[in-house]
Coordinates of C-alpha atoms in Angstrom, one line a residue:
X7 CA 0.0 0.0 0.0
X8 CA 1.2 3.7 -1.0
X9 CA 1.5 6.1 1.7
X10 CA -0.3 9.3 1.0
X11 CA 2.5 11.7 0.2
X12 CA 2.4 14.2 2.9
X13 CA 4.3 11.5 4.9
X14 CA 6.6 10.2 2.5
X15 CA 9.8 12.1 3.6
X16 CA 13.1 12.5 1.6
X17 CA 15.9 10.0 2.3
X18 CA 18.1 12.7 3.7
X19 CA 16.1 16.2 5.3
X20 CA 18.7 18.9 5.4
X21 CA 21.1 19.0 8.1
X22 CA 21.4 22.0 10.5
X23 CA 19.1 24.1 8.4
X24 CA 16.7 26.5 9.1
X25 CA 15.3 29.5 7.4
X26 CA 17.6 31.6 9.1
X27 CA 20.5 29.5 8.7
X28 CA 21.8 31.6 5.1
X29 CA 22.8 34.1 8.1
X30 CA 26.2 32.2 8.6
X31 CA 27.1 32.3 5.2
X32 CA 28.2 34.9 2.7
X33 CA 24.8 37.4 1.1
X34 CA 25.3 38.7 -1.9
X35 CA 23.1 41.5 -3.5
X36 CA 21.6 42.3 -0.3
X37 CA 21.0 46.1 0.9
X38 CA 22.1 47.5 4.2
X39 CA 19.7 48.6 6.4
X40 CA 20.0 51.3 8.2
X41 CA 17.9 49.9 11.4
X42 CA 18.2 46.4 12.2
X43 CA 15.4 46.5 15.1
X44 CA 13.1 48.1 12.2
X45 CA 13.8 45.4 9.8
X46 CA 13.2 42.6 12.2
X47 CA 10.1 44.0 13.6
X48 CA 8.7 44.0 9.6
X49 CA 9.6 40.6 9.5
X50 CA 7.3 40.2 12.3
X51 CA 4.7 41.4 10.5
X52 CA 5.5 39.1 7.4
X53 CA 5.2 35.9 9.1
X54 CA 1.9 37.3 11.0
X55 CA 0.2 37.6 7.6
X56 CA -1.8 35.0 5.5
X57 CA 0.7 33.6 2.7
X58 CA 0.5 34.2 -0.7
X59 CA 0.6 30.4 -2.2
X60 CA -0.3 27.0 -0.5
X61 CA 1.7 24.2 -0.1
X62 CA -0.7 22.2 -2.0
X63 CA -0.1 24.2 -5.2
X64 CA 3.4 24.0 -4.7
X65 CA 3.4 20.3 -4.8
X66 CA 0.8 19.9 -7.7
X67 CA 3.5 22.5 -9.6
X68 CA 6.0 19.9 -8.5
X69 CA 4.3 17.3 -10.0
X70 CA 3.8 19.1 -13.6
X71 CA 7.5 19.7 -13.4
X72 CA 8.2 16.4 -12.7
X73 CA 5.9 15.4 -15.9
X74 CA 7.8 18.1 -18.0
X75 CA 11.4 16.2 -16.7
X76 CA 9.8 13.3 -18.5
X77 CA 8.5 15.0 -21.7
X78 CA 5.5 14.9 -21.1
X79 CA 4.2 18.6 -20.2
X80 CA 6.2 21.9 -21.3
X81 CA 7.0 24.8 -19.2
X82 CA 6.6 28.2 -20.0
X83 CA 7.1 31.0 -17.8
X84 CA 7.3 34.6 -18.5
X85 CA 7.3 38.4 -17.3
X86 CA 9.1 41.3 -16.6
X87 CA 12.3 41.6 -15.7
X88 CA 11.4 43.6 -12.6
X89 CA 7.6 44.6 -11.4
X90 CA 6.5 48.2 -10.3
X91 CA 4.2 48.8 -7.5
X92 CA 3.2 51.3 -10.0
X93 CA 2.3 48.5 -12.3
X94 CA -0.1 47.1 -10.3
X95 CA -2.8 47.8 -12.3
X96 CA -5.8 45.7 -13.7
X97 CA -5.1 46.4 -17.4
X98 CA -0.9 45.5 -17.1
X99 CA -2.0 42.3 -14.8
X100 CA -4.6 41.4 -17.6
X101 CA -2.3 41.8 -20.2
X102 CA 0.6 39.9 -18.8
X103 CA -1.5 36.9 -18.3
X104 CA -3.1 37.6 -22.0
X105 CA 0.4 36.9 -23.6
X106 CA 0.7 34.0 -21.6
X107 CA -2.7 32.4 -22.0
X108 CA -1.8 33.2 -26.1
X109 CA 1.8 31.7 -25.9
X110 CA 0.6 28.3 -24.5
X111 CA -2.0 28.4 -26.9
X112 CA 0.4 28.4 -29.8
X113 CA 2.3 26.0 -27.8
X114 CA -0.6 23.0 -27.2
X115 CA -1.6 23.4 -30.6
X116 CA 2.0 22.5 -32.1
X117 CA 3.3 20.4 -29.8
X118 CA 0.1 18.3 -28.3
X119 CA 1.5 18.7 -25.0
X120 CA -0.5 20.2 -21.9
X121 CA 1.9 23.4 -20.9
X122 CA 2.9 24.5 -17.4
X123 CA 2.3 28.1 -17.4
X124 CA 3.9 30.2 -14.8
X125 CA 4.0 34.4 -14.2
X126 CA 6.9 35.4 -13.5
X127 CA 5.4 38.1 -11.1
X128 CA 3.2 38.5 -8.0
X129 CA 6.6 39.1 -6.3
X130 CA 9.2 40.0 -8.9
X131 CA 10.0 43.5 -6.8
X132 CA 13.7 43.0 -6.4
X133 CA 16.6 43.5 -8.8
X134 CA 20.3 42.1 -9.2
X135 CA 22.8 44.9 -9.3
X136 CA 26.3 45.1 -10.5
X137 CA 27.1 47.1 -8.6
X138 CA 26.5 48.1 -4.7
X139 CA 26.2 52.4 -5.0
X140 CA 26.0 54.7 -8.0
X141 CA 27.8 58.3 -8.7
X142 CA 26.3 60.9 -10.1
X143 CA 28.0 64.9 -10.6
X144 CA 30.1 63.8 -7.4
X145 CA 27.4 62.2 -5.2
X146 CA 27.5 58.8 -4.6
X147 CA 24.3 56.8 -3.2
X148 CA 23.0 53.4 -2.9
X149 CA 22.0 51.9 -5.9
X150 CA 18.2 51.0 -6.9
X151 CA 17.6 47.4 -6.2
X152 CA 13.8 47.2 -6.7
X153 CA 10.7 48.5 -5.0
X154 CA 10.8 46.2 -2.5
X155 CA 13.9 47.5 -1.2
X156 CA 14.0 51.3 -2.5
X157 CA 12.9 53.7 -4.7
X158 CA 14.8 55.2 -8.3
X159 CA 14.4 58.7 -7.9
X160 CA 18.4 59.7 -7.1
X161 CA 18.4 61.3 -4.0
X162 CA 19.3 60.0 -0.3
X163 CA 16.2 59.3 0.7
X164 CA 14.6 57.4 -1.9
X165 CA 17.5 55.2 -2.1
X166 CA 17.7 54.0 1.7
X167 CA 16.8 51.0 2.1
X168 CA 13.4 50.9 3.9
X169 CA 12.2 47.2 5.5
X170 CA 8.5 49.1 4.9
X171 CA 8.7 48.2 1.8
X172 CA 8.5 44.4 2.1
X173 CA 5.2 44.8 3.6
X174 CA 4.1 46.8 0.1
X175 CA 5.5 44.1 -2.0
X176 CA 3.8 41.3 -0.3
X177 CA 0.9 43.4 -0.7
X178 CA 0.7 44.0 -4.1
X179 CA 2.1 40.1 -4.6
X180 CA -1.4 39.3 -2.9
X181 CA -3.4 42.0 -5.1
X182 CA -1.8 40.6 -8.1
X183 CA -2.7 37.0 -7.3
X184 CA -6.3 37.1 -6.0
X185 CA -7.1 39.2 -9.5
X186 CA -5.5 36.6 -11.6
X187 CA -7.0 33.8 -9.3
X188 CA -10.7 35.8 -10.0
X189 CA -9.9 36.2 -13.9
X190 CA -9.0 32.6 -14.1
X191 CA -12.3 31.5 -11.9
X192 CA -14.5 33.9 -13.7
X193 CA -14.0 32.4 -17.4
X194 CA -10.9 34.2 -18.5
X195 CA -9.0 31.8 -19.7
X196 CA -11.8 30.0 -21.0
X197 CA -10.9 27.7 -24.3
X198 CA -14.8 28.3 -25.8
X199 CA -13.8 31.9 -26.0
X200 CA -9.8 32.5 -26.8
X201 CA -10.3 35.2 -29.1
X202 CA -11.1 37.2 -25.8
X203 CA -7.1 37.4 -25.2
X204 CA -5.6 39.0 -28.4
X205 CA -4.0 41.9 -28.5
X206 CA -3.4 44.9 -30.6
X207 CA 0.2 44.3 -31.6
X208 CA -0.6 40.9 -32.7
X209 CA -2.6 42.1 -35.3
X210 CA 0.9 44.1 -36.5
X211 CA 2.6 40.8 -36.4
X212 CA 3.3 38.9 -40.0
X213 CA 1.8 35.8 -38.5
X214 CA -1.5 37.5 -37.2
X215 CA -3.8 35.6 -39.9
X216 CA -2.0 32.3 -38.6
X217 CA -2.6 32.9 -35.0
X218 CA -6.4 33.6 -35.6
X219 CA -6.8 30.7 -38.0
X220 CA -5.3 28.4 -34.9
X221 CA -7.7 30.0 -32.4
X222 CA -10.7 29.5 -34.7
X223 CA -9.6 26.3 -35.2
X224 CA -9.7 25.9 -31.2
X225 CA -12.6 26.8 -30.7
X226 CA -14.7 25.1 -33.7
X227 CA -12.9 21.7 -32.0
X228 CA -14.1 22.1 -28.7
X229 CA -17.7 23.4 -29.9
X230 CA -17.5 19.7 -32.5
X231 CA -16.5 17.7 -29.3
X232 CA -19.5 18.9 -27.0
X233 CA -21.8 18.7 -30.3
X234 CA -20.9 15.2 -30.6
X235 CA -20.9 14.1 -26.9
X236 CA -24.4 16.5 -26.1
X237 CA -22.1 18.0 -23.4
X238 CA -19.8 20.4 -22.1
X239 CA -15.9 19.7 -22.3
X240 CA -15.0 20.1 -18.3
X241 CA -11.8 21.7 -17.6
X242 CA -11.6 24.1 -20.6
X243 CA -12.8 26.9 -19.0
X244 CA -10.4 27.1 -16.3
X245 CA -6.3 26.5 -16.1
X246 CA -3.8 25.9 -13.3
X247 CA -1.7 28.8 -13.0
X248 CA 1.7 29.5 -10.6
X249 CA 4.1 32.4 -10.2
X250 CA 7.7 32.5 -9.6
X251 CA 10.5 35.1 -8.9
X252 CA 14.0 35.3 -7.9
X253 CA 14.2 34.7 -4.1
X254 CA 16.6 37.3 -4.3
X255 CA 16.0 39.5 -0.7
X256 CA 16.7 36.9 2.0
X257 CA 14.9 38.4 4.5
X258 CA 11.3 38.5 2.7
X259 CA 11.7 35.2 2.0
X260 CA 12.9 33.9 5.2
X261 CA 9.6 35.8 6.8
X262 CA 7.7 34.0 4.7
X263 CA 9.1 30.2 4.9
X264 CA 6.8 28.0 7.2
X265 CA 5.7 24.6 8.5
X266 CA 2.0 23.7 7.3
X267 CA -0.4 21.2 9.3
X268 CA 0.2 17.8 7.6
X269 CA 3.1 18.4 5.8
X270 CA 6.7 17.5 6.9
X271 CA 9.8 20.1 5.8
X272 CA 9.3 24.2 4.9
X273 CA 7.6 25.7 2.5
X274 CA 8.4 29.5 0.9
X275 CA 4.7 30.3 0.7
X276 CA 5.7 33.8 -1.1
X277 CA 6.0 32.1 -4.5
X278 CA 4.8 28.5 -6.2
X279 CA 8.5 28.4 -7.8
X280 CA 11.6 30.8 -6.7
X281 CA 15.0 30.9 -8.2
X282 CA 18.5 31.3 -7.4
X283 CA 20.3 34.3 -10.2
X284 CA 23.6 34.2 -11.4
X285 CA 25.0 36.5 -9.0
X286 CA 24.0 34.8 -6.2
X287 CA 24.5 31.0 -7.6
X288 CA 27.9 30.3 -5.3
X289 CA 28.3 26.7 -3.7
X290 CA 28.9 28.1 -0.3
X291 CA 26.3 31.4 -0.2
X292 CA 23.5 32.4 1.9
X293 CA 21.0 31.7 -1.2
X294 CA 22.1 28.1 -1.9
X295 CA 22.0 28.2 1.7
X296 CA 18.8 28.6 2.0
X297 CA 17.4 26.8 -1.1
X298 CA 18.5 23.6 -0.1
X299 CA 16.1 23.7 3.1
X300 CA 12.8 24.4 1.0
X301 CA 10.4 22.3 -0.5
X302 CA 9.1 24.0 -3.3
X303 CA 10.3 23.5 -6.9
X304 CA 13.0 25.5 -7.5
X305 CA 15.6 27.0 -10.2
X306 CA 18.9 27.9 -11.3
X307 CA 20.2 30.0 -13.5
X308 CA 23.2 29.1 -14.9
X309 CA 25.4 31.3 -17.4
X310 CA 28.4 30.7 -19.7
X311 CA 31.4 30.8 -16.8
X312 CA 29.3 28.1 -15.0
X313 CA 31.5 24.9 -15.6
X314 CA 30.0 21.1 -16.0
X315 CA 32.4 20.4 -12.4
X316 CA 30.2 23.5 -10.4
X317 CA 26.8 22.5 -11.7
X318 CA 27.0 19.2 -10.7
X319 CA 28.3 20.3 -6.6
X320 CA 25.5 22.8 -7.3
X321 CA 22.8 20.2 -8.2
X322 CA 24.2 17.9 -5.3
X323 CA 23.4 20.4 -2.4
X324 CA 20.1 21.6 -4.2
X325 CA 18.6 18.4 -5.2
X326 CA 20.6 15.5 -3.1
X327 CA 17.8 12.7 -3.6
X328 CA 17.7 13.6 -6.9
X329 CA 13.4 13.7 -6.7
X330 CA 12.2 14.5 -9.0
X331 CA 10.5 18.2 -10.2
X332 CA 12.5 19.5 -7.8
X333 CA 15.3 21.5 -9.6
X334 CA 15.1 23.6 -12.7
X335 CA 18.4 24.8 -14.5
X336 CA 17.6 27.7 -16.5
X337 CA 20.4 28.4 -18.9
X338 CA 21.7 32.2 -20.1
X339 CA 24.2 31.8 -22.0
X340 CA 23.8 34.4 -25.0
X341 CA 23.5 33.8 -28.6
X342 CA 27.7 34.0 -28.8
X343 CA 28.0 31.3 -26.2
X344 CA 25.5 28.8 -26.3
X345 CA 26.9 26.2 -28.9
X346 CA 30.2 26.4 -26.8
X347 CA 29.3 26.1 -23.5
X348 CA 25.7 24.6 -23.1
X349 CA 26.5 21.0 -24.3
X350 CA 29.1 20.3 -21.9
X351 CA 26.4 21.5 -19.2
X352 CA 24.2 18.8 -20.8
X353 CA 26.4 15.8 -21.0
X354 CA 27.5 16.3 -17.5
X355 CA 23.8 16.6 -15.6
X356 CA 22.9 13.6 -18.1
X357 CA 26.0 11.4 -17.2
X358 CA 25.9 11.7 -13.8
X359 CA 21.9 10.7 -14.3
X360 CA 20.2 13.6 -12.5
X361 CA 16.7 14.9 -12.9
X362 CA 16.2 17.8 -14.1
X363 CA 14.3 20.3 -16.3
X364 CA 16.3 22.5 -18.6
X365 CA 14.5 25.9 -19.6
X366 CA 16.0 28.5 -22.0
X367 CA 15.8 32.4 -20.8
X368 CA 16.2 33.2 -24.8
X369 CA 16.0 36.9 -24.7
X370 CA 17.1 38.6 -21.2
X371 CA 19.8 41.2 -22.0
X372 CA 21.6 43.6 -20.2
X373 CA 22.8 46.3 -22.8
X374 CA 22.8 49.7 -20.8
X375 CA 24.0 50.8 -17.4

């Protein structure tokens, strides 16, 4: 007899961790606050607050990951590079999950696969920087790491870290989801109806007539299926639907990482699906650190200077059962790189048989400072 899987445990748990433990080890992109008693009393107030995600999504995400590991679901995930509290808006939240709904439209009807599709926002506040102040005309100041830790303008104040701000972004993080929760439960992403999605600039596209011709085509199948059987297609009216971000500021995340009744382990219930940058990828750093101790489905980004021999300590510590949907390695290597450095990457996490899901980040370019 199977065990139901909230007590199946992992052969190994993680050893001396908890979701402070990243504390004792190296934190890289972080911002200095100015009040330390300030910023733990706001993480206070983040663990006092419902969470954004449930650990039941989390582990049906798991699962579709662990399908798409096997071939037999793709994963798309897209979004912004940064959100904007500013941004939190019905019309850009509706048209974010728009080009979604339409990509995995395009993406069903030429590969025949069900597709994973995740946001990558509800959360997506902070930013990667290369550097820790900036200098302008003489004056040097913190530089802008994302709304959740300060704000653009260039001026002392608006570039002080502020701990307030975590509070805003789980705020908007839980405006964003409970509006994409009600368009999805109200019909939105219903398959009887996909014309509702378009856009305007897909009618600029050279492949506009195409794209219609497929959604018609949807639509006349389902209508012929429910013709033929005298009723309604279930499922088709609804889809499953998960967010992710880079787990980027440790302290947000580390207010939100709990224990749930009936479950064994922690979960980050700030996101379905967090992931680890470049940046802040090392072996020994507070966000592997903390990675290792959580049991969501999580990614890594790995660029061209990451070598076959660091992946594979990487993927040890992250995924050391090797269970599957767990780890995601999503590859930036750059149009000039990947033929040269990506297939060593590949041989290496398939020779040393471990699971996991490769995903391209095809277009993310820094090309201004």
């Amino acid at each position: 007899m199977s065990l139901p899987e909230h007590h199946l445990h992992p052969v190994n748990l993680p050893q001396d961790w908890a979701p402070d433990s990243w504390r004792g080890r190296p934190a890289l992109q972080q911002p200095r606050y100015p009040d330390d008693i300030a910023l733990a009393g706001v993480q206070g107030e983040l663990r006092a607050l419902p969470p954004l995600v449930t650990s039941w999504e989390i582990l049906s995400l798991k699962r579709q990951i662990a399908e798409a590991q096997d071939g037999r679901r793709f994963l798309l995930q897209g979004g912004d590079c940064a959100e904007r509290f500013a941004e939190c808006t019905p019309d850009v939240i509706s048209n974010r999950l728009k080009v979604l709904l339409q990509m995995s439209l395009v993406l069903v009807h030429g590969l025949r696969l069900p597709v994973v599709r995740v946001g990558r926002f509800a959360g997506q506040y902070a930013k990667p920087r290369s550097a820790d102040t900036e200098t302008r005309d003489g004056v040097t100041l913190p530089c802008y790491r994302g709304d959740i830790v300060n704000a653009p303008e260039f001026d002392a104040r608006a570039r002080t870290p502020d701990p307030r701000l975590m509070v805003k972004a789980h705020a908007r993080s839980a405006m964003t989801m409970n509006f994409v929760r009600s368009l999805i439960d109200g019909g939105f992403a219903d398959l009887h109806h996909p014309e509702y999605w378009d856009l305007g600039w897909v009618q600029h596209s050279p492949l506009a007539d195409e794209y219609h011709r497929i959604v018609a085509g949807i639509g006349d199948a389902v209508r012929f299926m429910e013709t033929i059987s005298g009723n309604e297609v279930h499922n088709l009216n609804r889809v499953d639907f998960y967010t992710s971000h880079e787990a980027l500021l440790l302290p947000y995340e580390e207010a939100q990482t709990r224990q749930v009744p009936r479950q064994w382990g922690w979960f980050n219930l700030a996101t379905h699906y967090p992931w680890i940058g470049m940046r802040t990828a090392a072996l020994d750093g507070a966000h592997v650190e903390y990675f290792r101790g959580i049991r969501n489905p999580i990614a890594l980004k790995v660029g061209p200077s990451t070598t076959p021999e660091q992946l594979l300590r990487l993927v040890d510590v992250l995924n050391p059962d090797d269970e599957a949907g767990r780890l995601t390695l999503i590859h930036r290597m750059g149009a000039a790189n990947i033929a040269s450095r990506l297939p060593a990457l590949l041989d290496a996490v398939k020779r040393d048989g471990r699971r996991a899901l490769w995903v391209c980040d095809p277009r993310h370019g820094n090309t201004e400072t």
